[in-house]
Each structure stands twice: as C-alpha cells, then as structure tokens.
Amino acid sequence: MAKTAPMRASASAMETVKCGGIGDTGTALANYTPTSSCDLAQPNDDKRGTWGGARNRADRVSHYLTDKQVERLVMAAENALGSGRIFQRHWTVHYGLAGIEPSDGARFVGKLIDLVSKQARREGGRVTAIWVRECASGKGEHVHILLHLPAGMSLRNRTRRWIVAAGGKYRAGVSKVTVIGGRFSKVEGDSEGHTARNAANVVRYIMKAGTRGVGIRLGLLRVEEGGSIMGKRCGWTQNLSLSYMGQDS
C-alpha cells in the first residue's frame, strides 16, 4: 500500500508518526488520511449530558465498526484534537471480566463515562471522550475509552470505585489506565505536541475493527474483526456533537 499523507488538525496538529511511542498498547498503530467528509467539526458546548454516538438497538449484534461509525469517530476525534482537547488518558476496561453481561455492556460503559463526567464537573471542568467496545479471543468484552480531562484531574484511586458503582466486580486485570505520551508528555516545550501525536495514534488503534474497505479508504494499516458486540458499539460525549450529520447508524 502506498504511503498516505498525514492528517493535520488546525489547533493541535493531529499528526501522523510511524512509531506511536505508546508501548503500553503493545500494538503498532496505523496511519490514516481523512476523506473529504472528515473535516474538523466544531464543538457544541451548549449541550448537556454525555451519552453521544449512534443510537443502536439494544439487541443488535455487530461484528465490526461500520464505515459510517469509523468516519464519525474520525470526525469526533478531529473535533477534540483540533479544539485543543487532546486525549491524555487511554482507559481500557475488561468489563466481561468484571461480570458484566454482553447485553448490559453499553449501559455499563455509559455509566462509567457518566461517573467520570460528574467528577469533572465537581472539579470545575468537563470531560471529552470517545470509546469503542470490542470482544477479543482470550480477553472477552472490553472497551477502549479515550479521555480528555480537566487540568489537574486525576483518575488515581477512582476507577475501581467507578467500576463497582457501574455494576461491575473489580478484580485484577479489569482496568488499565495509560497516560498518553508517557514520560515524554512531561518534557518542557514538547508536552502538547508529543501527546497530540500519540493521541492521534491511539485513535487510529481503536478504529482497527473497521471494515477492510474503510481501512483502505482511510489508509488504516491494521484492520481486524472486533468480535460480536450486542447493542451500541461506539460513541462520544455530546460536547463532540455530530448531530448536524445525523446520529443513527
């Protein structure tokens, strides 16, 4: 496959790099180029609540992200990164291991994001997030959540409580939080740029369950089936509103 040009968002330089620099994911992250319909959207901060994304039937089973879902995830991510809301945390929750049934996965994820958002409001800010549910052999059902947190907000000593409050049972291996950009994100003068590049790569990683066709069209280097998921497969917070495009998939 020929090399594709990197995507650059206006404010935060959502740049392509060949090496993601996020060893904690254990996965080579892909490059992609946006289509003409993936221009930077503007946030709508007048909306309240956090439950964004496509409204799928609760009993619908899917095996991959649709082309429309991938495109909207790209647009939501461009909205976040281009408006300076760079994702600083990659929270992976193996909710199947926490005892959450497949039919309850979407509700569980929504409750988690709700709890993070409430804490952010207590600290005087707002959370921005995108997320994708997957089911992998040996891992079971899990969700990748990318978070932009208000300045100074920490997840330390909170994620376990939130998982339990959302209805899960906490045990070893259920939750993993990765600081996007790692130790290099704290280097003076390069923190925002390095974190933005790594955040863009993690966005590409969580879109790996897209179809082969959209992978080719967007230049994703890794595409694979995301496993059977019941109900809503992906979403974003409403401050990344894409309502002007329509929400249903």
CSV table of N, CA and C in Angstrom, one decimal, residues 8-134:
chain,number,residue,atom,x,y,z
A,8,ARG,N,-3.6,16.6,9.5
A,8,ARG,CA,-3.2,17.7,10.5
A,8,ARG,C,-4.4,18.5,10.8
A,9,ALA,N,-4.8,18.5,12.1
A,9,ALA,CA,-5.9,19.3,12.6
A,9,ALA,C,-5.3,20.7,12.9
A,10,SER,N,-6.1,21.7,12.8
A,10,SER,CA,-5.7,23.1,12.8
A,10,SER,C,-5.0,23.5,14.1
A,11,ALA,N,-5.6,23.1,15.3
A,11,ALA,CA,-5.1,23.7,16.5
A,11,ALA,C,-4.1,22.8,17.2
A,12,SER,N,-4.2,21.5,17.2
A,12,SER,CA,-3.4,20.6,18.0
A,12,SER,C,-2.5,19.8,17.1
A,13,ALA,N,-2.4,20.0,15.8
A,13,ALA,CA,-1.6,19.2,14.9
A,13,ALA,C,-1.7,17.8,15.1
A,14,MET,N,-2.9,17.2,14.7
A,14,MET,CA,-3.1,15.8,14.8
A,14,MET,C,-2.3,15.1,13.7
A,15,GLU,N,-1.0,14.8,14.1
A,15,GLU,CA,0.0,14.4,13.1
A,15,GLU,C,0.2,12.9,13.1
A,16,THR,N,0.6,12.4,11.9
A,16,THR,CA,0.9,11.0,11.7
A,16,THR,C,2.4,10.8,12.1
A,17,VAL,N,2.7,9.8,12.8
A,17,VAL,CA,4.1,9.4,13.1
A,17,VAL,C,4.1,7.9,12.8
A,18,LYS,N,5.3,7.4,12.4
A,18,LYS,CA,5.4,6.0,12.1
A,18,LYS,C,5.5,5.1,13.3
A,19,CYS,N,6.0,5.6,14.4
A,19,CYS,CA,6.1,4.9,15.6
A,19,CYS,C,5.3,5.6,16.7
A,20,GLY,N,4.3,4.9,17.2
A,20,GLY,CA,3.3,5.5,18.1
A,20,GLY,C,3.9,6.0,19.4
A,21,GLY,N,5.0,5.3,19.9
A,21,GLY,CA,5.6,5.6,21.2
A,21,GLY,C,4.7,5.3,22.4
A,22,ILE,N,3.7,4.5,22.2
A,22,ILE,CA,2.8,4.1,23.3
A,22,ILE,C,3.0,2.6,23.5
A,23,GLY,N,4.1,2.2,24.2
A,23,GLY,CA,4.4,0.8,24.4
A,23,GLY,C,3.4,0.0,25.1
A,24,ASP,N,2.6,0.7,26.0
A,24,ASP,CA,1.6,0.0,26.8
A,24,ASP,C,0.5,-0.6,26.0
A,25,THR,N,0.3,-0.1,24.7
A,25,THR,CA,-0.8,-0.8,24.0
A,25,THR,C,-0.3,-2.1,23.4
A,26,GLY,N,1.0,-2.2,23.2
A,26,GLY,CA,1.5,-3.5,22.6
A,26,GLY,C,1.1,-3.7,21.2
A,27,THR,N,0.8,-2.6,20.5
A,27,THR,CA,0.3,-2.7,19.1
A,27,THR,C,0.9,-1.6,18.2
A,28,ALA,N,1.3,-2.0,17.0
A,28,ALA,CA,1.7,-1.0,16.1
A,28,ALA,C,0.5,-0.2,15.6
A,29,LEU,N,0.5,1.1,15.7
A,29,LEU,CA,-0.6,2.0,15.4
A,29,LEU,C,-0.5,2.5,14.0
A,30,ALA,N,-1.7,2.7,13.4
A,30,ALA,CA,-1.8,2.9,11.9
A,30,ALA,C,-1.9,4.4,11.6
A,31,ASN,N,-1.4,4.6,10.3
A,31,ASN,CA,-1.6,6.0,9.8
A,31,ASN,C,-2.9,6.0,9.0
A,32,TYR,N,-3.5,7.2,8.9
A,32,TYR,CA,-4.7,7.3,8.0
A,32,TYR,C,-4.8,8.7,7.5
A,33,THR,N,-5.5,8.9,6.4
A,33,THR,CA,-5.7,10.2,5.8
A,33,THR,C,-7.2,10.4,5.8
A,34,PRO,N,-7.7,11.5,6.2
A,34,PRO,CA,-9.2,11.7,6.2
A,34,PRO,C,-9.8,11.9,4.8
A,35,THR,N,-11.0,11.5,4.6
A,35,THR,CA,-11.7,11.7,3.4
A,35,THR,C,-12.2,13.2,3.4
A,36,SER,N,-12.8,13.6,2.3
A,36,SER,CA,-13.3,15.0,2.3
A,36,SER,C,-14.4,15.2,3.3
A,37,SER,N,-15.1,14.2,3.7
A,37,SER,CA,-16.2,14.4,4.7
A,37,SER,C,-15.7,14.3,6.1
A,38,CYS,N,-14.4,14.3,6.3
A,38,CYS,CA,-13.9,14.2,7.7
A,38,CYS,C,-13.2,15.5,8.1
A,39,ASP,N,-13.7,16.7,7.7
A,39,ASP,CA,-13.2,17.9,8.1
A,39,ASP,C,-13.5,18.2,9.6
A,40,LEU,N,-12.7,19.1,10.2
A,40,LEU,CA,-12.8,19.3,11.6
A,40,LEU,C,-14.2,19.9,11.9
A,41,ALA,N,-14.9,19.3,12.8
A,41,ALA,CA,-16.2,19.8,13.3
A,41,ALA,C,-16.0,20.7,14.5
A,42,GLN,N,-16.9,21.6,14.8
A,42,GLN,CA,-16.8,22.5,15.9
A,42,GLN,C,-17.6,22.0,17.1
A,43,PRO,N,-17.1,22.1,18.3
A,43,PRO,CA,-17.8,21.6,19.4
A,43,PRO,C,-19.1,22.4,19.8
A,44,ASN,N,-20.0,21.7,20.3
A,44,ASN,CA,-21.3,22.3,20.8
A,44,ASN,C,-21.3,22.2,22.3
A,45,ASP,N,-20.8,23.2,23.0
A,45,ASP,CA,-20.7,23.2,24.4
A,45,ASP,C,-22.0,23.5,25.1
A,46,ASP,N,-23.1,23.9,24.3
A,46,ASP,CA,-24.4,24.2,24.9
A,46,ASP,C,-25.1,22.9,25.3
A,47,LYS,N,-24.8,21.8,24.7
A,47,LYS,CA,-25.5,20.5,25.0
A,47,LYS,C,-25.0,20.0,26.4
A,48,ARG,N,-25.9,19.4,27.1
A,48,ARG,CA,-25.6,18.8,28.4
A,48,ARG,C,-25.7,17.3,28.3
A,49,GLY,N,-25.1,16.6,29.2
A,49,GLY,CA,-25.1,15.1,29.2
A,49,GLY,C,-23.9,14.6,28.5
A,50,THR,N,-23.7,13.3,28.5
A,50,THR,CA,-22.5,12.7,28.0
A,50,THR,C,-22.8,11.6,27.0
A,51,TRP,N,-24.0,11.2,26.8
A,51,TRP,CA,-24.3,10.0,26.1
A,51,TRP,C,-24.4,10.3,24.6
A,52,GLY,N,-23.3,10.3,23.9
A,52,GLY,CA,-23.3,10.6,22.4
A,52,GLY,C,-23.2,9.4,21.6
A,53,GLY,N,-23.1,9.6,20.3
A,53,GLY,CA,-22.8,8.5,19.4
A,53,GLY,C,-24.1,7.9,18.8
A,54,ALA,N,-24.0,6.9,18.0
A,54,ALA,CA,-25.1,6.3,17.3
A,54,ALA,C,-26.0,5.6,18.2
A,55,ARG,N,-27.3,5.7,18.0
A,55,ARG,CA,-28.4,5.1,18.8
A,55,ARG,C,-28.7,3.7,18.2
A,56,ASN,N,-28.0,2.7,18.6
A,56,ASN,CA,-28.3,1.3,18.1
A,56,ASN,C,-29.3,0.6,18.9
A,57,ARG,N,-30.1,-0.3,18.3
A,57,ARG,CA,-31.0,-1.1,19.1
A,57,ARG,C,-30.2,-1.9,20.2
A,58,ALA,N,-30.8,-2.1,21.3
A,58,ALA,CA,-30.1,-2.7,22.5
A,58,ALA,C,-29.8,-4.2,22.2
A,59,ASP,N,-30.6,-4.8,21.3
A,59,ASP,CA,-30.4,-6.2,21.0
A,59,ASP,C,-29.6,-6.5,19.7
A,60,ARG,N,-29.2,-5.4,19.0
A,60,ARG,CA,-28.5,-5.5,17.8
A,60,ARG,C,-27.1,-6.1,18.0
A,61,VAL,N,-26.7,-7.1,17.2
A,61,VAL,CA,-25.3,-7.7,17.3
A,61,VAL,C,-24.5,-7.2,16.1
A,62,SER,N,-23.3,-6.7,16.3
A,62,SER,CA,-22.4,-6.3,15.2
A,62,SER,C,-21.1,-7.0,15.4
A,63,HIS,N,-20.3,-7.1,14.3
A,63,HIS,CA,-19.0,-7.8,14.4
A,63,HIS,C,-17.9,-6.8,14.0
A,64,TYR,N,-18.2,-5.6,13.6
A,64,TYR,CA,-17.2,-4.6,13.3
A,64,TYR,C,-17.8,-3.3,13.3
A,65,LEU,N,-16.9,-2.2,13.2
A,65,LEU,CA,-17.4,-0.9,13.1
A,65,LEU,C,-17.8,-0.7,11.6
A,66,THR,N,-19.0,0.0,11.4
A,66,THR,CA,-19.4,0.3,10.1
A,66,THR,C,-18.5,1.4,9.5
A,67,ASP,N,-18.6,1.6,8.2
A,67,ASP,CA,-17.8,2.7,7.6
A,67,ASP,C,-18.3,4.1,8.2
A,68,LYS,N,-19.6,4.2,8.4
A,68,LYS,CA,-20.2,5.4,8.9
A,68,LYS,C,-19.7,5.7,10.3
A,69,GLN,N,-19.6,4.6,11.1
A,69,GLN,CA,-19.1,4.8,12.5
A,69,GLN,C,-17.7,5.2,12.6
A,70,VAL,N,-16.9,4.6,11.7
A,70,VAL,CA,-15.4,5.0,11.7
A,70,VAL,C,-15.3,6.4,11.3
A,71,GLU,N,-16.0,6.8,10.2
A,71,GLU,CA,-16.0,8.2,9.8
A,71,GLU,C,-16.4,9.2,10.9
A,72,ARG,N,-17.4,8.8,11.6
A,72,ARG,CA,-17.9,9.7,12.7
A,72,ARG,C,-16.9,9.7,13.9
A,73,LEU,N,-16.3,8.6,14.1
A,73,LEU,CA,-15.2,8.6,15.2
A,73,LEU,C,-14.1,9.5,14.8
A,74,VAL,N,-13.7,9.5,13.5
A,74,VAL,CA,-12.6,10.3,13.0
A,74,VAL,C,-13.0,11.8,13.2
A,75,MET,N,-14.3,12.1,12.8
A,75,MET,CA,-14.7,13.5,12.9
A,75,MET,C,-14.8,13.9,14.4
A,76,ALA,N,-15.2,13.1,15.3
A,76,ALA,CA,-15.3,13.4,16.7
A,76,ALA,C,-13.9,13.6,17.3
A,77,ALA,N,-12.9,12.8,16.8
A,77,ALA,CA,-11.5,12.9,17.3
A,77,ALA,C,-10.9,14.2,16.8
A,78,GLU,N,-11.2,14.5,15.5
A,78,GLU,CA,-10.7,15.8,14.9
A,78,GLU,C,-11.3,17.0,15.7
A,79,ASN,N,-12.5,16.9,16.0
A,79,ASN,CA,-13.2,17.9,16.8
A,79,ASN,C,-12.5,18.1,18.1
A,80,ALA,N,-12.2,17.1,18.8
A,80,ALA,CA,-11.5,17.1,20.1
A,80,ALA,C,-10.1,17.7,19.9
A,81,LEU,N,-9.3,17.0,19.1
A,81,LEU,CA,-7.9,17.4,19.0
A,81,LEU,C,-7.7,18.8,18.3
A,82,GLY,N,-8.6,19.1,17.4
A,82,GLY,CA,-8.5,20.4,16.7
A,82,GLY,C,-8.9,21.6,17.6
A,83,SER,N,-9.7,21.3,18.6
A,83,SER,CA,-10.1,22.4,19.5
A,83,SER,C,-9.3,22.4,20.8
A,84,GLY,N,-8.1,21.6,20.8
A,84,GLY,CA,-7.2,21.6,21.9
A,84,GLY,C,-7.5,20.7,23.0
A,85,ARG,N,-8.6,19.9,22.8
A,85,ARG,CA,-9.0,18.9,23.9
A,85,ARG,C,-8.3,17.6,23.6
A,86,ILE,N,-7.0,17.6,23.8
A,86,ILE,CA,-6.1,16.4,23.5
A,86,ILE,C,-6.4,15.3,24.5
A,87,PHE,N,-6.6,14.1,24.0
A,87,PHE,CA,-6.8,12.9,24.9
A,87,PHE,C,-5.5,12.6,25.6
A,88,GLN,N,-5.6,12.6,27.0
A,88,GLN,CA,-4.4,12.4,27.8
A,88,GLN,C,-4.4,11.0,28.5
A,89,ARG,N,-5.6,10.3,28.4
A,89,ARG,CA,-5.7,9.0,29.1
A,89,ARG,C,-6.4,8.0,28.1
A,90,HIS,N,-5.9,6.8,28.1
A,90,HIS,CA,-6.5,5.7,27.4
A,90,HIS,C,-6.9,4.7,28.5
A,91,TRP,N,-8.2,4.6,28.8
A,91,TRP,CA,-8.7,3.7,29.8
A,91,TRP,C,-9.3,2.5,29.2
A,92,THR,N,-8.7,1.3,29.4
A,92,THR,CA,-9.2,0.0,28.9
A,92,THR,C,-9.9,-0.7,30.1
A,93,VAL,N,-11.2,-1.1,29.9
A,93,VAL,CA,-11.9,-1.7,31.0
A,93,VAL,C,-12.4,-3.1,30.4
A,94,HIS,N,-11.9,-4.2,31.0
A,94,HIS,CA,-12.4,-5.5,30.6
A,94,HIS,C,-13.6,-5.9,31.4
A,95,TYR,N,-14.7,-5.3,31.0
A,95,TYR,CA,-15.9,-5.4,31.8
A,95,TYR,C,-16.5,-6.8,31.8
A,96,GLY,N,-16.2,-7.7,30.8
A,96,GLY,CA,-16.6,-9.1,30.8
A,96,GLY,C,-16.0,-9.8,32.0
A,97,LEU,N,-14.7,-9.4,32.3
A,97,LEU,CA,-14.0,-10.0,33.5
A,97,LEU,C,-14.6,-9.5,34.8
A,98,ALA,N,-15.3,-8.3,34.7
A,98,ALA,CA,-15.9,-7.7,35.8
A,98,ALA,C,-17.3,-8.2,36.1
A,99,GLY,N,-17.7,-9.2,35.2
A,99,GLY,CA,-19.0,-9.8,35.4
A,99,GLY,C,-20.2,-9.2,34.7
A,100,ILE,N,-19.9,-8.2,33.8
A,100,ILE,CA,-21.0,-7.6,33.1
A,100,ILE,C,-21.4,-8.4,31.9
A,101,GLU,N,-22.7,-8.7,31.8
A,101,GLU,CA,-23.2,-9.5,30.7
A,101,GLU,C,-23.1,-8.7,29.3
A,102,PRO,N,-23.0,-9.4,28.2
A,102,PRO,CA,-22.9,-8.7,26.9
A,102,PRO,C,-24.1,-7.8,26.7
A,103,SER,N,-25.3,-8.2,27.1
A,103,SER,CA,-26.4,-7.3,26.8
A,103,SER,C,-26.4,-6.1,27.7
A,104,ASP,N,-25.6,-6.0,28.7
A,104,ASP,CA,-25.5,-4.9,29.6
A,104,ASP,C,-24.3,-4.0,29.4
A,105,GLY,N,-23.5,-4.4,28.4
A,105,GLY,CA,-22.2,-3.7,28.1
A,105,GLY,C,-22.3,-2.2,27.8
A,106,ALA,N,-23.3,-1.9,26.9
A,106,ALA,CA,-23.5,-0.5,26.6
A,106,ALA,C,-23.9,0.4,27.8
A,107,ARG,N,-24.8,-0.1,28.6
A,107,ARG,CA,-25.3,0.6,29.7
A,107,ARG,C,-24.1,0.8,30.7
A,108,PHE,N,-23.3,-0.2,30.9
A,108,PHE,CA,-22.1,-0.1,31.8
A,108,PHE,C,-21.2,0.9,31.3
A,109,VAL,N,-20.8,1.0,30.1
A,109,VAL,CA,-19.9,2.0,29.5
A,109,VAL,C,-20.5,3.4,29.7
A,110,GLY,N,-21.8,3.5,29.4
A,110,GLY,CA,-22.4,4.8,29.6
A,110,GLY,C,-22.3,5.3,31.1
A,111,LYS,N,-22.5,4.4,32.0
A,111,LYS,CA,-22.5,4.7,33.4
A,111,LYS,C,-21.1,5.1,33.8
A,112,LEU,N,-20.0,4.4,33.3
A,112,LEU,CA,-18.7,4.8,33.6
A,112,LEU,C,-18.4,6.2,33.2
A,113,ILE,N,-18.8,6.6,31.9
A,113,ILE,CA,-18.5,7.9,31.4
A,113,ILE,C,-19.3,9.0,32.2
A,114,ASP,N,-20.5,8.6,32.6
A,114,ASP,CA,-21.3,9.5,33.4
A,114,ASP,C,-20.6,9.8,34.8
A,115,LEU,N,-20.0,8.8,35.4
A,115,LEU,CA,-19.3,9.0,36.6
A,115,LEU,C,-18.1,9.8,36.5
A,116,VAL,N,-17.3,9.6,35.4
A,116,VAL,CA,-16.1,10.4,35.2
A,116,VAL,C,-16.6,11.9,34.9
A,117,SER,N,-17.6,12.1,34.2
A,117,SER,CA,-18.1,13.4,33.9
A,117,SER,C,-18.6,14.2,35.1
A,118,LYS,N,-19.3,13.4,36.0
A,118,LYS,CA,-19.7,14.1,37.2
A,118,LYS,C,-18.6,14.5,38.1
A,119,GLN,N,-17.5,13.7,38.1
A,119,GLN,CA,-16.3,14.1,38.9
A,119,GLN,C,-15.7,15.4,38.3
A,120,ALA,N,-15.6,15.4,36.9
A,120,ALA,CA,-15.0,16.5,36.2
A,120,ALA,C,-15.8,17.8,36.5
A,121,ARG,N,-17.1,17.7,36.6
A,121,ARG,CA,-17.9,18.9,36.9
A,121,ARG,C,-17.7,19.4,38.3
A,122,ARG,N,-17.5,18.4,39.2
A,122,ARG,CA,-17.2,18.8,40.6
A,122,ARG,C,-15.8,19.6,40.7
A,123,GLU,N,-14.9,19.3,39.8
A,123,GLU,CA,-13.7,19.9,39.7
A,123,GLU,C,-13.6,21.1,38.8
A,124,GLY,N,-14.8,21.5,38.4
A,124,GLY,CA,-14.9,22.8,37.6
A,124,GLY,C,-14.6,22.6,36.1
A,125,GLY,N,-14.7,21.4,35.6
A,125,GLY,CA,-14.4,21.2,34.1
A,125,GLY,C,-15.4,20.3,33.5
A,126,ARG,N,-15.0,19.8,32.3
A,126,ARG,CA,-15.8,18.9,31.5
A,126,ARG,C,-14.9,17.8,30.9
A,127,VAL,N,-15.5,16.6,30.8
A,127,VAL,CA,-14.7,15.5,30.1
A,127,VAL,C,-15.1,15.5,28.7
A,128,THR,N,-14.1,15.2,27.8
A,128,THR,CA,-14.3,14.9,26.4
A,128,THR,C,-13.9,13.4,26.2
A,129,ALA,N,-14.7,12.6,25.5
A,129,ALA,CA,-14.3,11.2,25.4
A,129,ALA,C,-14.8,10.6,24.1
A,130,ILE,N,-14.1,9.6,23.5
A,130,ILE,CA,-14.6,8.7,22.5
A,130,ILE,C,-14.4,7.3,23.0
A,131,TRP,N,-15.2,6.3,22.6
A,131,TRP,CA,-15.0,5.0,23.1
A,131,TRP,C,-15.4,4.0,22.0
A,132,VAL,N,-14.8,2.8,22.1
A,132,VAL,CA,-15.2,1.6,21.2
A,132,VAL,C,-15.2,0.4,22.1
A,133,ARG,N,-16.3,-0.4,21.9
A,133,ARG,CA,-16.3,-1.7,22.6
A,133,ARG,C,-15.8,-2.8,21.6
A,134,GLU,N,-15.1,-3.8,22.2
A,134,GLU,CA,-14.6,-4.9,21.4
A,134,GLU,C,-14.8,-6.2,22.2
